[in-house]
XYZ file of C-alpha atoms in Angstrom:
512
model
C -0.156 0.332 0.089
C 1.757 3.506 -1.151
C 1.552 5.594 2.506
C 0.513 9.325 1.359
C 3.341 11.611 1.609
C 2.916 14.021 4.634
C 6.760 15.343 5.810
C 6.677 18.678 4.365
C 2.925 19.294 5.266
C 2.122 21.139 8.337
C -1.404 18.134 8.094
C 1.646 15.603 9.560
C 0.905 17.241 13.161
C -3.314 16.768 12.968
C -3.491 13.292 14.173
C -0.962 13.376 17.464
C -2.267 16.644 18.512
C -6.213 16.297 18.131
C -5.199 12.780 19.909
C -3.532 14.855 22.683
C -6.245 17.421 22.597
C -9.064 15.673 23.287
C -7.329 13.217 25.965
C -6.419 16.637 27.884
C -10.068 18.510 27.643
C -12.125 15.119 27.246
C -9.951 12.450 30.235
C -10.478 9.992 28.019
C -7.582 8.498 27.052
C -8.693 5.466 24.946
C -10.936 8.087 22.761
C -8.624 10.582 22.479
C -6.317 7.748 20.840
C -8.323 6.088 18.621
C -9.800 8.902 17.332
C -5.860 10.073 16.270
C -5.082 7.077 15.081
C -8.405 6.552 12.643
C -7.771 10.064 11.445
C -4.021 9.282 10.771
C -4.683 6.270 9.471
C -7.766 7.681 6.467
C -4.755 10.278 5.982
C -2.377 7.927 5.352
C -4.648 5.987 2.451
C -6.182 9.120 1.019
C -9.525 8.917 2.342
C -9.729 5.371 1.108
C -11.527 3.746 3.996
C -10.960 -0.009 2.810
C -7.169 0.736 2.766
C -7.713 3.033 6.321
C -9.209 -0.597 7.509
C -6.425 -2.224 6.016
C -3.764 0.131 7.554
C -5.233 -0.145 10.445
C -5.693 -3.850 10.946
C -1.642 -4.045 10.050
C -0.472 -1.685 12.420
C -2.389 -3.164 14.833
C -0.905 -6.824 14.550
C 2.651 -6.011 14.213
C 2.416 -4.810 17.737
C 2.717 -8.441 18.351
C 3.718 -9.737 15.163
C 4.870 -9.611 11.715
C 6.113 -11.158 8.541
C 9.286 -11.179 6.762
C 10.533 -10.788 3.248
C 10.039 -14.338 2.613
C 6.584 -14.924 4.355
C 7.828 -16.261 7.687
C 6.084 -15.771 11.148
C 8.154 -12.819 13.209
C 6.934 -12.345 16.798
C 8.068 -8.853 17.827
C 10.198 -9.688 20.952
C 10.533 -6.365 22.128
C 6.818 -5.661 22.981
C 5.599 -8.655 23.741
C 7.836 -9.027 26.548
C 7.222 -5.423 27.876
C 3.480 -6.536 27.848
C 4.676 -9.561 30.229
C 6.236 -7.723 32.354
C 3.623 -5.481 33.204
C 1.220 -8.392 33.885
C 4.092 -10.307 35.764
C 4.311 -7.033 37.526
C 0.690 -6.961 38.542
C 1.212 -10.284 39.377
C 3.811 -9.489 41.864
C 1.945 -6.632 43.245
C -1.155 -8.200 44.211
C 0.669 -11.320 45.725
C 3.020 -8.364 48.025
C -0.403 -7.614 49.325
C -2.769 -10.715 50.291
C 0.214 -12.515 51.506
C 0.936 -8.555 53.906
C 4.244 -7.887 52.461
C 2.571 -4.252 51.736
C 1.373 -3.978 55.340
C 4.475 -5.362 57.105
C 6.519 -2.974 54.394
C 4.508 0.376 55.246
C 4.616 0.117 59.003
C 7.705 -1.123 59.351
C 8.636 2.441 57.302
C 6.226 4.733 59.102
C 8.784 3.879 62.463
C 11.693 4.784 60.496
C 9.644 7.845 58.452
C 8.807 10.730 60.157
C 6.088 11.759 57.685
C 4.864 12.770 54.679
C 7.965 14.727 53.166
C 10.585 11.561 54.392
C 8.105 8.835 51.898
C 8.039 10.954 49.219
C 11.947 12.046 50.026
C 12.347 8.115 50.382
C 10.390 7.827 46.987
C 12.283 10.070 45.082
C 16.061 8.249 46.480
C 15.401 5.031 44.929
C 16.259 6.496 41.515
C 20.092 5.753 42.325
C 19.571 2.497 42.550
C 17.593 1.642 39.721
C 18.396 4.201 37.719
C 19.558 1.467 35.043
C 16.153 1.436 32.631
C 13.097 3.980 32.479
C 10.442 1.015 32.310
C 12.113 -0.902 35.369
C 11.980 2.395 37.682
C 8.842 3.312 37.293
C 6.617 0.192 37.512
C 9.652 -1.422 40.744
C 9.798 1.917 42.072
C 6.430 2.208 42.482
C 5.566 -0.957 43.935
C 8.520 -0.810 46.543
C 6.924 3.361 47.648
C 3.613 3.027 47.213
C 2.396 1.323 50.452
C 4.812 3.783 52.048
C 2.521 6.916 50.749
C -0.164 5.393 50.948
C 0.356 5.576 54.104
C 1.197 8.630 54.961
C -1.624 9.741 52.731
C 0.422 11.538 49.953
C -1.295 11.294 46.691
C -0.864 8.866 44.399
C -0.660 11.866 41.295
C 2.525 13.360 43.366
C 3.524 9.821 43.287
C 3.300 9.106 40.119
C 5.174 12.820 39.464
C 7.964 11.783 41.509
C 8.582 8.643 39.565
C 8.100 10.239 35.723
C 10.649 12.946 36.872
C 13.522 10.885 38.180
C 13.133 7.839 36.011
C 14.099 9.380 32.096
C 16.146 12.469 33.292
C 17.973 10.164 35.651
C 18.222 7.261 32.741
C 19.365 10.233 30.144
C 22.415 11.054 32.181
C 24.320 8.025 32.936
C 26.355 6.590 30.671
C 25.840 2.770 32.788
C 21.885 2.762 31.258
C 19.384 1.735 28.245
C 19.581 5.149 27.445
C 23.669 6.252 27.520
C 24.063 3.549 25.815
C 21.801 3.870 23.046
C 22.949 7.872 23.476
C 26.593 6.785 23.199
C 26.358 4.675 20.423
C 24.401 7.329 18.446
C 27.005 9.914 19.608
C 29.669 7.113 18.526
C 28.508 7.341 14.533
C 28.347 11.485 14.550
C 31.716 12.090 15.579
C 32.913 9.858 12.877
C 30.451 10.903 10.017
C 32.098 14.583 10.734
C 35.550 13.706 11.592
C 35.244 15.008 14.861
C 38.127 13.556 16.957
C 38.389 16.314 20.390
C 35.713 13.589 22.255
C 35.434 10.020 22.626
C 31.862 9.600 22.308
C 31.918 8.797 26.221
C 33.460 11.897 26.494
C 31.740 13.436 24.968
C 28.402 11.872 26.198
C 29.194 13.304 29.450
C 29.970 16.616 28.998
C 26.575 16.509 27.230
C 24.576 15.503 30.258
C 26.984 18.600 32.509
C 24.943 20.241 29.978
C 21.650 18.656 30.332
C 19.810 21.594 32.241
C 16.077 20.618 32.335
C 17.327 16.716 32.977
C 19.058 17.603 36.507
C 16.783 20.726 37.288
C 13.621 18.216 37.137
C 15.349 15.671 40.057
C 16.340 18.845 41.574
C 12.543 19.845 41.642
C 11.352 16.705 42.385
C 13.365 16.912 45.826
C 11.693 20.712 46.025
C 8.466 19.294 45.804
C 9.213 16.246 48.127
C 10.423 18.484 50.975
C 9.065 21.998 50.513
C 5.289 20.643 49.445
C 6.128 22.845 47.016
C 1.619 21.831 45.270
C 1.071 23.928 42.223
C -2.076 23.749 40.128
C -4.005 20.317 39.801
C -1.758 18.925 42.373
C -2.512 20.970 45.223
C -6.383 19.776 44.642
C -4.892 16.045 44.753
C -2.589 16.496 47.829
C -5.662 18.414 49.791
C -8.045 15.538 48.832
C -5.220 13.019 49.867
C -5.187 14.738 52.918
C -8.817 15.057 53.684
C -9.517 11.445 53.403
C -8.195 9.500 56.980
C -7.523 6.432 55.474
C -5.452 6.532 52.005
C -7.194 3.474 50.412
C -4.795 0.847 49.885
C -4.586 -1.860 47.493
C -5.556 -4.660 49.667
C -6.253 -5.129 53.158
C -5.216 -7.855 54.362
C -5.694 -9.943 57.252
C -2.599 -11.881 57.043
C 0.413 -10.518 58.965
C 3.135 -10.416 56.575
C 6.913 -10.124 56.903
C 8.972 -6.948 55.493
C 11.407 -9.583 53.945
C 8.527 -10.832 51.710
C 8.877 -7.535 50.285
C 12.479 -6.391 49.689
C 13.991 -10.175 49.223
C 11.367 -10.460 45.516
C 12.228 -6.796 44.649
C 15.867 -7.976 45.125
C 15.359 -11.040 42.942
C 13.534 -8.204 40.605
C 16.845 -6.070 40.580
C 19.413 -8.405 40.212
C 17.768 -10.602 37.131
C 17.184 -8.069 35.427
C 20.534 -6.849 35.233
C 22.166 -10.011 35.420
C 20.006 -10.934 32.807
C 20.446 -6.813 30.690
C 24.677 -8.411 31.153
C 24.243 -11.694 29.944
C 22.404 -10.595 26.785
C 24.350 -7.572 26.302
C 27.888 -9.698 26.148
C 25.698 -12.360 23.918
C 25.147 -9.491 21.689
C 29.049 -8.376 21.775
C 30.494 -11.914 21.603
C 28.939 -12.602 18.328
C 30.492 -9.391 17.176
C 33.268 -10.991 18.054
C 34.005 -7.705 20.684
C 35.465 -8.539 24.027
C 33.198 -7.695 27.272
C 32.364 -4.303 28.512
C 30.213 -2.849 30.906
C 29.366 0.043 28.883
C 29.408 -1.931 25.684
C 26.899 -4.971 27.437
C 24.300 -2.091 28.045
C 24.865 -0.752 24.456
C 23.702 -3.769 23.375
C 21.642 -5.786 25.486
C 17.255 -6.607 25.537
C 15.572 -4.893 28.042
C 12.805 -6.548 27.640
C 13.693 -10.015 27.627
C 16.025 -8.904 31.173
C 12.808 -7.428 32.428
C 10.803 -10.255 31.920
C 13.908 -12.669 33.889
C 13.629 -9.978 36.581
C 9.936 -10.212 37.137
C 10.158 -13.998 37.223
C 12.342 -14.034 39.475
C 10.309 -12.072 41.476
C 7.657 -13.362 41.149
C 9.088 -17.179 41.692
C 10.430 -15.521 45.206
C 7.541 -13.876 46.530
C 6.017 -17.844 45.536
C 8.368 -20.078 47.268
C 7.970 -16.735 50.588
C 4.693 -17.446 50.573
C 4.626 -21.254 50.316
C 6.924 -21.527 53.375
C 4.817 -18.663 55.160
C 1.869 -21.481 54.715
C -0.903 -18.935 55.381
C -2.244 -18.534 52.082
C -4.391 -21.039 50.647
C -4.069 -22.282 46.747
C -7.456 -20.991 46.469
C -6.660 -17.353 47.133
C -3.392 -16.977 45.464
C -4.644 -18.188 42.038
C -7.131 -15.335 43.183
C -4.269 -13.028 43.773
C -2.380 -14.083 40.303
C -5.752 -13.180 38.250
C -6.322 -10.098 40.257
C -2.505 -9.287 40.056
C -2.970 -9.954 35.584
C -6.497 -7.835 35.543
C -4.957 -4.943 37.469
C -2.474 -4.200 34.447
C -5.247 -4.215 32.316
C -6.140 -0.967 31.472
C -2.595 0.085 31.386
C -1.506 -2.552 28.728
C -4.638 -1.414 26.885
C -2.790 2.419 26.796
C 0.113 1.814 25.556
C -0.769 -0.901 23.195
C -3.120 2.021 21.929
C 0.084 4.488 22.736
C 2.388 2.530 20.330
C -0.241 2.429 17.510
C -0.444 5.797 17.625
C 3.114 6.169 17.356
C 2.864 4.431 14.260
C 0.969 6.432 12.404
C 2.573 9.581 13.288
C 6.036 8.032 12.199
C 4.600 7.514 9.005
C 2.774 10.736 8.925
C 6.680 11.436 9.222
C 5.692 14.329 11.592
C 9.224 14.132 13.090
C 10.819 15.115 9.409
C 8.597 18.013 9.129
C 9.046 19.099 12.413
C 13.206 19.212 12.012
C 12.566 20.658 8.609
C 11.236 23.760 10.780
C 14.743 24.774 11.693
C 16.234 27.185 8.620
C 19.687 27.289 8.298
C 19.321 31.283 8.817
C 19.217 31.409 12.079
C 21.901 33.099 14.325
C 24.024 30.871 15.527
C 23.391 31.194 18.813
C 20.246 30.524 19.351
C 20.777 27.083 18.280
C 21.029 25.067 21.226
C 17.127 26.791 22.867
C 15.457 26.781 19.510
C 16.336 22.708 19.018
C 15.193 22.395 22.907
C 11.454 23.990 21.923
C 11.799 21.328 18.571
C 13.085 18.316 20.945
C 10.123 19.049 23.394
C 8.183 19.200 20.600
C 9.123 16.350 18.470
C 8.611 14.016 21.305
C 5.922 15.654 23.165
C 3.466 14.769 19.848
C 4.962 11.563 19.064
C 5.747 10.369 22.443
C 9.196 8.733 22.459
C 12.084 10.169 23.267
C 14.244 7.407 21.839
C 12.703 8.335 18.496
C 13.763 11.690 18.859
C 17.111 11.289 19.634
C 17.804 9.327 16.052
C 15.966 11.601 14.639
C 17.526 15.393 16.036
C 20.786 13.961 17.252
C 21.875 14.079 12.895
C 20.573 17.067 12.342
C 21.693 19.369 15.075
C 25.118 17.803 14.403
C 24.723 18.385 10.534
C 23.783 22.092 11.802
C 26.080 23.053 14.783
C 28.797 21.929 12.143
C 28.101 23.491 9.693
C 27.177 27.136 11.121
C 29.050 26.739 14.916
C 30.926 24.037 15.550
C 31.925 25.527 18.974
C 28.201 24.842 19.546
C 28.013 21.442 18.863
C 28.030 19.239 21.882
C 25.252 22.298 23.318
C 22.953 21.546 20.487
C 23.060 18.025 21.273
C 22.895 18.496 24.766
C 19.767 20.458 24.238
C 18.191 18.034 21.919
C 18.699 15.229 24.759
C 16.990 17.639 27.108
C 14.175 18.311 24.406
C 13.212 14.347 24.272
C 13.221 14.296 27.833
C 10.699 16.877 28.383
C 8.384 17.068 25.371
C 8.273 12.650 27.021
C 7.642 14.108 30.440
C 4.440 16.403 28.717
C 2.918 13.426 26.717
C 0.013 11.650 27.285
C 1.590 9.024 24.734
C 4.499 8.758 26.167
C 5.416 5.026 27.426
C 7.157 6.375 30.523
C 4.149 8.663 31.456
C 1.820 6.021 30.758
C 4.535 3.281 32.636
C 4.552 5.981 36.141
C 0.756 5.889 35.985
C 1.060 2.797 35.932
C 3.471 2.283 39.337
C 1.566 4.548 41.584
C -1.678 3.325 40.550
C -2.972 6.598 39.578
C -5.794 7.545 36.911
C -3.756 8.845 33.940
C -4.309 12.249 32.892
C -4.539 12.799 36.506
C -0.492 12.364 36.043
C -0.258 14.391 32.952
C -2.107 17.507 34.169
C -0.761 17.709 37.782
C 2.906 16.987 36.217
C 2.274 19.239 33.130
C 2.802 22.784 35.165
C 6.554 21.338 37.036
C 7.356 20.200 33.754
C 7.031 23.407 32.248
C 8.384 25.478 35.078
C 11.528 23.664 34.423
C 11.058 23.750 30.648
C 11.391 27.436 30.823
C 13.993 27.767 32.592
C 15.975 25.647 30.753
C 15.281 27.669 27.630
C 16.554 30.905 29.348
C 20.084 28.775 30.094
C 20.866 27.373 26.273
C 19.877 31.431 25.663
C 23.139 32.644 27.786
C 25.265 29.419 27.239
C 24.039 30.041 22.349
C 25.860 33.377 23.251
C 28.298 32.798 25.710
C 29.330 29.868 24.645
C 29.857 29.146 28.513
C 27.835 25.971 29.597
C 28.297 27.226 33.305
C 27.140 30.584 32.886
C 24.162 28.487 31.345
C 24.078 26.517 34.507
C 23.457 29.486 37.168
C 21.259 30.943 34.901
C 19.032 27.676 34.543
C 19.263 27.128 38.946
C 18.528 31.072 39.388
C 15.700 31.129 36.868
C 13.825 28.100 38.201
C 14.269 29.324 41.612
C 13.481 32.814 40.297
C 9.801 31.174 38.948
C 9.665 28.969 41.884
C 9.116 31.794 44.285
C 7.034 33.954 42.028
C 4.901 30.598 41.196
C 4.161 29.780 45.250
C 3.616 34.005 46.165
C 0.602 33.553 43.570
């Protein structure tokens, strides 16, 4: 089927903008995504209903399987593994709840954590352990922190914000993470393509990370929000509701007396199982290419999906063994918990599948290519970092993918900077990284946004609307920082400007 070409047309942004606008105003995520998908399918098929239906069917089935050139059945391993991991995490969460482990951990934490502030800071600090992958962080930390934040009446949207604003920002800064490894690979190719020998790929990445003002100050903002209870916009409403409730709703009030170790050991198994499998799959890929093992090389070549599944299976197995040893849960109640856990993930799985579908539609509409064409070669070079940040944010917001934005925008940013302002090469690349994370944060169709609301067991649109004001404050300060970098060519001045601007914006917002 010949798809219509919208790579140079403003119409290419219609499906994502339509879906995002409807989602924000109707709060019906699946309905909104459906409208965007259907409109995009009809546009790509030149208005032909039959071809539109055929395209839509192919797009949906390709999420799970495909056929290669020789018409052989090929499973979409990554998507299937992510869905399986969600089911496993749902089962694990249910088992921890019915076995009393969540309640035991909450009671243990309550003796050591003295209030809501401590619960929020604890949730934020866990990112320093789980930064290897954003999916892993959002879901694993959600399972660990939720009983504690519930106990201290912290709203679910606040927990979702903490998860989301520490997941991608930390992952994008760390070289030993799935994000860092991916970006280093892209940067290595760009340095080779433009014959740049002044930096090694890892050295360039670390320099870019130091200039990723949005990611750095998003994490700073999380700790400010957690420590000072800086609640603005819809977040203030949800926090007030949570405080007014005598007892925040628990997932399951189990009559079984649990033990803290029954929560800690499965989570430790989840972390160890995932990291071990990431190292193994990465090493296998290195050996296949005739390369020696290295931690960074393993992360560059790892298969995240199957690693998460192995980690999830390890955690469920450990939890099951502990339940059997405790002899406090009948086989019938165990089976009911497993089924309930899987059912609890159905909503998240549906939203994720719809988001993947509209991302494919947006890719075929070539929305990213159109947005990238908006940067003209006649622009003042000093404005490039700030403009690339804004464009990267717009692209990630409309497409729902940071990684896709990296893949499209980093080569474009490198080509522009090399020709217009070589001294701003790394600031421009860093601005793209920052913009991609910013747009990813704000987008209702982003995987990380969806999984953060899933990890917190929070209404998805409540998470989107409560996080947006914080993201916009950091984004505004970041733009000012990149303007200073562009005109002074001094990243330190940009960093200081971003920090001062953010604290000024916080002060003004708090006063109002």
